Amino acid sequence: MPQASPRGTYLQISESLRQKIQDGKISQTLPSEAELMRTYGVGRSTVGRALKALKADGVIESVQGAGWFVAGTGDRRPLVDKVVDLLRAEGVEVGDAFPSEKELCERFGVSRTAVRSAIAQLEGRGLIAMGINRRRQVRALPDGQGDS
């Protein structure tokens, strides 16, 4: 990202993202903050300011643990609920291997921190636990909608 001035860099990034949203290149979920940092070659605070500027304009919104979304789009449920739905949809059985952190990050487009938080909640509910070979396993199946 060319830097005319350090103060204006976040505005350039916010305008670039705004244009990508208007052009349909970003239609629901924005890239992670880490990905934006790499793309634009800036630090976390600069990316944060750009995102806050877009949020203030009502262009995007954030969901804790899920990321940034174009306003009015995307699945706003907590990640843990999405993972429970994934277990149900894939018909997992007790004893089956649970997806790795990397697989969940890629599947849901979220940070490893968000995935670890969801895993901790699932472990707390007794749905998954560390199995053999340091690989998590499904220990119980989620009940109806009450477990999500």
GROMACS .gro file of N, CA, C and O in nm, residues 50-120:
model
  284
   50ALA      N    1  -0.893   0.113   1.000
   50ALA     CA    2  -0.965   0.105   0.873
   50ALA      C    3  -1.100   0.036   0.892
   50ALA      O    4  -1.203   0.083   0.841
   51LEU      N    5  -1.101  -0.074   0.967
   51LEU     CA    6  -1.225  -0.146   0.991
   51LEU      C    7  -1.322  -0.063   1.074
   51LEU      O    8  -1.443  -0.061   1.046
   52LYS      N    9  -1.272   0.007   1.174
   52LYS     CA   10  -1.357   0.092   1.257
   52LYS      C   11  -1.419   0.205   1.174
   52LYS      O   12  -1.535   0.242   1.195
   53ALA      N   13  -1.344   0.258   1.078
   53ALA     CA   14  -1.398   0.363   0.991
   53ALA      C   15  -1.514   0.309   0.907
   53ALA      O   16  -1.618   0.375   0.893
   54LEU      N   17  -1.498   0.189   0.853
   54LEU     CA   18  -1.605   0.128   0.774
   54LEU      C   19  -1.725   0.093   0.861
   54LEU      O   20  -1.840   0.108   0.820
   55LYS      N   21  -1.698   0.049   0.983
   55LYS     CA   22  -1.807   0.018   1.077
   55LYS      C   23  -1.884   0.144   1.112
   55LYS      O   24  -2.008   0.143   1.116
   56ALA      N   25  -1.813   0.253   1.135
   56ALA     CA   26  -1.878   0.380   1.169
   56ALA      C   27  -1.968   0.428   1.055
   56ALA      O   28  -2.071   0.492   1.079
   57ASP      N   29  -1.931   0.395   0.933
   57ASP     CA   30  -2.012   0.433   0.816
   57ASP      C   31  -2.125   0.334   0.788
   57ASP      O   32  -2.201   0.352   0.694
   58GLY      N   33  -2.133   0.227   0.867
   58GLY     CA   34  -2.238   0.127   0.849
   58GLY      C   35  -2.216   0.032   0.734
   58GLY      O   36  -2.308  -0.039   0.693
   59VAL      N   37  -2.092   0.027   0.684
   59VAL     CA   38  -2.060  -0.060   0.571
   59VAL      C   39  -2.037  -0.203   0.617
   59VAL      O   40  -2.075  -0.299   0.549
   60ILE      N   41  -1.973  -0.218   0.733
   60ILE     CA   42  -1.943  -0.351   0.786
   60ILE      C   43  -1.986  -0.358   0.932
   60ILE      O   44  -2.013  -0.255   0.995
   61GLU      N   45  -1.990  -0.479   0.984
   61GLU     CA   46  -2.019  -0.501   1.126
   61GLU      C   47  -1.935  -0.618   1.175
   61GLU      O   48  -1.894  -0.704   1.096
   62SER      N   49  -1.908  -0.619   1.305
   62SER     CA   50  -1.827  -0.726   1.360
   62SER      C   51  -1.912  -0.815   1.450
   62SER      O   52  -2.011  -0.770   1.508
   63VAL      N   53  -1.872  -0.941   1.457
   63VAL     CA   54  -1.934  -1.037   1.546
   63VAL      C   55  -1.820  -1.103   1.621
   63VAL      O   56  -1.731  -1.163   1.559
   64GLN      N   57  -1.820  -1.088   1.753
   64GLN     CA   58  -1.711  -1.143   1.833
   64GLN      C   59  -1.698  -1.293   1.808
   64GLN      O   60  -1.796  -1.366   1.814
   65GLY      N   61  -1.577  -1.334   1.777
   65GLY     CA   62  -1.548  -1.475   1.753
   65GLY      C   63  -1.584  -1.523   1.613
   65GLY      O   64  -1.558  -1.637   1.579
   66ALA      N   65  -1.646  -1.436   1.533
   66ALA     CA   66  -1.684  -1.476   1.398
   66ALA      C   67  -1.618  -1.392   1.291
   66ALA      O   68  -1.600  -1.436   1.179
   67GLY      N   69  -1.582  -1.268   1.321
   67GLY     CA   70  -1.512  -1.184   1.225
   67GLY      C   71  -1.591  -1.063   1.183
   67GLY      O   72  -1.686  -1.021   1.249
   68TRP      N   73  -1.551  -1.006   1.070
   68TRP     CA   74  -1.613  -0.886   1.013
   68TRP      C   75  -1.695  -0.926   0.892
   68TRP      O   76  -1.653  -1.008   0.811
   69PHE      N   77  -1.812  -0.864   0.879
   69PHE     CA   78  -1.905  -0.895   0.772
   69PHE      C   79  -1.953  -0.768   0.704
   69PHE      O   80  -1.964  -0.663   0.768
   70VAL      N   81  -1.986  -0.780   0.577
   70VAL     CA   82  -2.055  -0.672   0.508
   70VAL      C   83  -2.189  -0.658   0.580
   70VAL      O   84  -2.255  -0.758   0.610
   71ALA      N   85  -2.227  -0.537   0.612
   71ALA     CA   86  -2.349  -0.513   0.688
   71ALA      C   87  -2.468  -0.582   0.623
   71ALA      O   88  -2.487  -0.575   0.502
   72GLY      N   89  -2.544  -0.656   0.705
   72GLY     CA   90  -2.664  -0.722   0.657
   72GLY      C   91  -2.644  -0.856   0.591
   72GLY      O   92  -2.737  -0.911   0.534
   73THR      N   93  -2.523  -0.911   0.597
   73THR     CA   94  -2.498  -1.041   0.534
   73THR      C   95  -2.431  -1.135   0.634
   73THR      O   96  -2.388  -1.093   0.741
   74GLY      N   97  -2.418  -1.260   0.599
   74GLY     CA   98  -2.340  -1.356   0.676
   74GLY      C   99  -2.413  -1.420   0.792
   74GLY      O  100  -2.520  -1.377   0.834
   75ASP      N  101  -2.354  -1.524   0.842
   75ASP     CA  102  -2.408  -1.602   0.954
   75ASP      C  103  -2.352  -1.544   1.083
   75ASP      O  104  -2.232  -1.551   1.108
   76ARG      N  105  -2.437  -1.487   1.166
   76ARG     CA  106  -2.393  -1.417   1.287
   76ARG      C  107  -2.390  -1.505   1.413
   76ARG      O  108  -2.363  -1.457   1.520
   77ARG      N  109  -2.422  -1.631   1.398
   77ARG     CA  110  -2.422  -1.717   1.516
   77ARG      C  111  -2.280  -1.736   1.568
   77ARG      O  112  -2.184  -1.730   1.491
   78PRO      N  113  -2.267  -1.761   1.697
   78PRO     CA  114  -2.133  -1.790   1.751
   78PRO      C  115  -2.071  -1.911   1.683
   78PRO      O  116  -2.143  -2.003   1.640
   79LEU      N  117  -1.940  -1.911   1.674
   79LEU     CA  118  -1.867  -2.019   1.607
   79LEU      C  119  -1.900  -2.155   1.668
   79LEU      O  120  -1.914  -2.254   1.596
   80VAL      N  121  -1.914  -2.161   1.798
   80VAL     CA  122  -1.941  -2.290   1.863
   80VAL      C  123  -2.072  -2.348   1.810
   80VAL      O  124  -2.082  -2.469   1.788
   81ASP      N  125  -2.173  -2.265   1.783
   81ASP     CA  126  -2.299  -2.314   1.727
   81ASP      C  127  -2.279  -2.367   1.585
   81ASP      O  128  -2.339  -2.468   1.547
   82LYS      N  129  -2.196  -2.300   1.509
   82LYS     CA  130  -2.169  -2.345   1.372
   82LYS      C  131  -2.097  -2.480   1.374
   82LYS      O  132  -2.125  -2.567   1.290
   83VAL      N  133  -2.006  -2.498   1.468
   83VAL     CA  134  -1.933  -2.625   1.477
   83VAL      C  135  -2.027  -2.737   1.519
   83VAL      O  136  -2.021  -2.848   1.464
   84VAL      N  137  -2.117  -2.710   1.613
   84VAL     CA  138  -2.215  -2.811   1.654
   84VAL      C  139  -2.301  -2.851   1.534
   84VAL      O  140  -2.326  -2.969   1.511
   85ASP      N  141  -2.344  -2.751   1.454
   85ASP     CA  142  -2.421  -2.781   1.334
   85ASP      C  143  -2.341  -2.866   1.236
   85ASP      O  144  -2.396  -2.955   1.170
   86LEU      N  145  -2.212  -2.839   1.226
   86LEU     CA  146  -2.125  -2.918   1.139
   86LEU      C  147  -2.122  -3.063   1.186
   86LEU      O  148  -2.132  -3.155   1.104
   87LEU      N  149  -2.110  -3.085   1.317
   87LEU     CA  150  -2.109  -3.222   1.370
   87LEU      C  151  -2.239  -3.293   1.335
   87LEU      O  152  -2.238  -3.410   1.294
   88ARG      N  153  -2.350  -3.223   1.351
   88ARG     CA  154  -2.481  -3.283   1.318
   88ARG      C  155  -2.491  -3.314   1.169
   88ARG      O  156  -2.534  -3.422   1.130
   89ALA      N  157  -2.452  -3.219   1.086
   89ALA     CA  158  -2.466  -3.233   0.941
   89ALA      C  159  -2.380  -3.346   0.886
   89ALA      O  160  -2.419  -3.413   0.790
   90GLU      N  161  -2.263  -3.364   0.944
   90GLU     CA  162  -2.172  -3.467   0.893
   90GLU      C  163  -2.198  -3.604   0.955
   90GLU      O  164  -2.129  -3.699   0.924
   91GLY      N  165  -2.296  -3.611   1.045
   91GLY     CA  166  -2.334  -3.739   1.102
   91GLY      C  167  -2.223  -3.807   1.181
   91GLY      O  168  -2.209  -3.929   1.172
   92VAL      N  169  -2.147  -3.731   1.256
   92VAL     CA  170  -2.038  -3.790   1.333
   92VAL      C  171  -2.093  -3.880   1.443
   92VAL      O  172  -2.206  -3.862   1.489
   93GLU      N  173  -2.012  -3.975   1.481
   93GLU     CA  174  -2.046  -4.069   1.587
   93GLU      C  175  -1.950  -4.051   1.703
   93GLU      O  176  -1.839  -3.999   1.685
   94VAL      N  177  -1.991  -4.096   1.819
   94VAL     CA  178  -1.903  -4.093   1.936
   94VAL      C  179  -1.778  -4.174   1.902
   94VAL      O  180  -1.787  -4.283   1.846
   95GLY      N  181  -1.663  -4.116   1.930
   95GLY     CA  182  -1.536  -4.182   1.901
   95GLY      C  183  -1.472  -4.135   1.771
   95GLY      O  184  -1.353  -4.159   1.747
   96ASP      N  185  -1.549  -4.068   1.685
   96ASP     CA  186  -1.493  -4.015   1.560
   96ASP      C  187  -1.394  -3.904   1.591
   96ASP      O  188  -1.405  -3.835   1.691
   97ALA      N  189  -1.300  -3.887   1.500
   97ALA     CA  190  -1.203  -3.777   1.513
   97ALA      C  191  -1.274  -3.644   1.494
   97ALA      O  192  -1.363  -3.630   1.409
   98PHE      N  193  -1.235  -3.546   1.574
   98PHE     CA  194  -1.289  -3.410   1.563
   98PHE      C  195  -1.197  -3.333   1.469
   98PHE      O  196  -1.076  -3.354   1.468
   99PRO      N  197  -1.252  -3.244   1.386
   99PRO     CA  198  -1.166  -3.169   1.292
   99PRO      C  199  -1.055  -3.093   1.365
   99PRO      O  200  -1.073  -3.047   1.477
  100SER      N  201  -0.941  -3.080   1.299
  100SER     CA  202  -0.828  -3.008   1.358
  100SER      C  203  -0.857  -2.858   1.363
  100SER      O  204  -0.946  -2.808   1.293
  101GLU      N  205  -0.779  -2.786   1.442
  101GLU     CA  206  -0.791  -2.640   1.449
  101GLU      C  207  -0.774  -2.579   1.310
  101GLU      O  208  -0.850  -2.492   1.270
  102LYS      N  209  -0.675  -2.629   1.237
  102LYS     CA  210  -0.649  -2.577   1.103
  102LYS      C  211  -0.768  -2.598   1.011
  102LYS      O  212  -0.808  -2.508   0.937
  103GLU      N  213  -0.826  -2.717   1.015
  103GLU     CA  214  -0.943  -2.746   0.931
  103GLU      C  215  -1.059  -2.653   0.964
  103GLU      O  216  -1.127  -2.603   0.873
  104LEU      N  217  -1.082  -2.629   1.093
  104LEU     CA  218  -1.192  -2.541   1.133
  104LEU      C  219  -1.165  -2.397   1.093
  104LEU      O  220  -1.257  -2.326   1.050
  105CYS      N  221  -1.039  -2.352   1.107
  105CYS     CA  222  -1.003  -2.216   1.064
  105CYS      C  223  -1.035  -2.197   0.916
  105CYS      O  224  -1.094  -2.096   0.876
  106GLU      N  225  -0.995  -2.294   0.835
  106GLU     CA  226  -1.016  -2.285   0.691
  106GLU      C  227  -1.163  -2.295   0.654
  106GLU      O  228  -1.213  -2.219   0.571
  107ARG      N  229  -1.233  -2.385   0.718
  107ARG     CA  230  -1.375  -2.408   0.686
  107ARG      C  231  -1.461  -2.286   0.718
  107ARG      O  232  -1.550  -2.250   0.642
  108PHE      N  233  -1.433  -2.222   0.833
  108PHE     CA  234  -1.517  -2.111   0.877
  108PHE      C  235  -1.453  -1.974   0.852
  108PHE      O  236  -1.516  -1.872   0.877
  109GLY      N  237  -1.330  -1.972   0.806
  109GLY     CA  238  -1.263  -1.846   0.777
  109GLY      C  239  -1.242  -1.759   0.899
  109GLY      O  240  -1.261  -1.637   0.894
  110VAL      N  241  -1.205  -1.822   1.009
  110VAL     CA  242  -1.185  -1.749   1.134
  110VAL      C  243  -1.044  -1.774   1.187
  110VAL      O  244  -0.972  -1.862   1.139
  111SER      N  245  -1.008  -1.699   1.288
  111SER     CA  246  -0.874  -1.710   1.347
  111SER      C  247  -0.862  -1.836   1.433
  111SER      O  248  -0.962  -1.893   1.479
  112ARG      N  249  -0.739  -1.876   1.456
  112ARG     CA  250  -0.712  -1.990   1.544
  112ARG      C  251  -0.761  -1.961   1.686
  112ARG      O  252  -0.809  -2.050   1.755
  113THR      N  253  -0.752  -1.835   1.727
  113THR     CA  254  -0.800  -1.796   1.860
  113THR      C  255  -0.949  -1.822   1.873
  113THR      O  256  -0.996  -1.874   1.974
  114ALA      N  257  -1.026  -1.785   1.770
  114ALA     CA  258  -1.171  -1.808   1.771
  114ALA      C  259  -1.201  -1.957   1.775
  114ALA      O  260  -1.291  -2.002   1.848
  115VAL      N  261  -1.125  -2.036   1.699
  115VAL     CA  262  -1.146  -2.181   1.698
  115VAL      C  263  -1.113  -2.240   1.834
  115VAL      O  264  -1.188  -2.323   1.886
  116ARG      N  265  -1.005  -2.196   1.895
  116ARG     CA  266  -0.968  -2.249   2.027
  116ARG      C  267  -1.074  -2.216   2.132
  116ARG      O  268  -1.102  -2.297   2.220
  117SER      N  269  -1.134  -2.100   2.122
  117SER     CA  270  -1.241  -2.063   2.214
  117SER      C  271  -1.362  -2.156   2.196
  117SER      O  272  -1.420  -2.203   2.294
  118ALA      N  273  -1.399  -2.183   2.072
  118ALA     CA  274  -1.511  -2.273   2.044
  118ALA      C  275  -1.480  -2.414   2.094
  118ALA      O  276  -1.566  -2.480   2.153
  119ILE      N  277  -1.357  -2.459   2.072
  119ILE     CA  278  -1.316  -2.592   2.118
  119ILE      C  279  -1.325  -2.600   2.270
  119ILE      O  280  -1.375  -2.698   2.326
  120ALA      N  281  -1.280  -2.496   2.338
  120ALA     CA  282  -1.287  -2.494   2.484
  120ALA      C  283  -1.432  -2.505   2.532
  120ALA      O  284  -1.462  -2.577   2.629
   0.00000   0.00000   0.00000
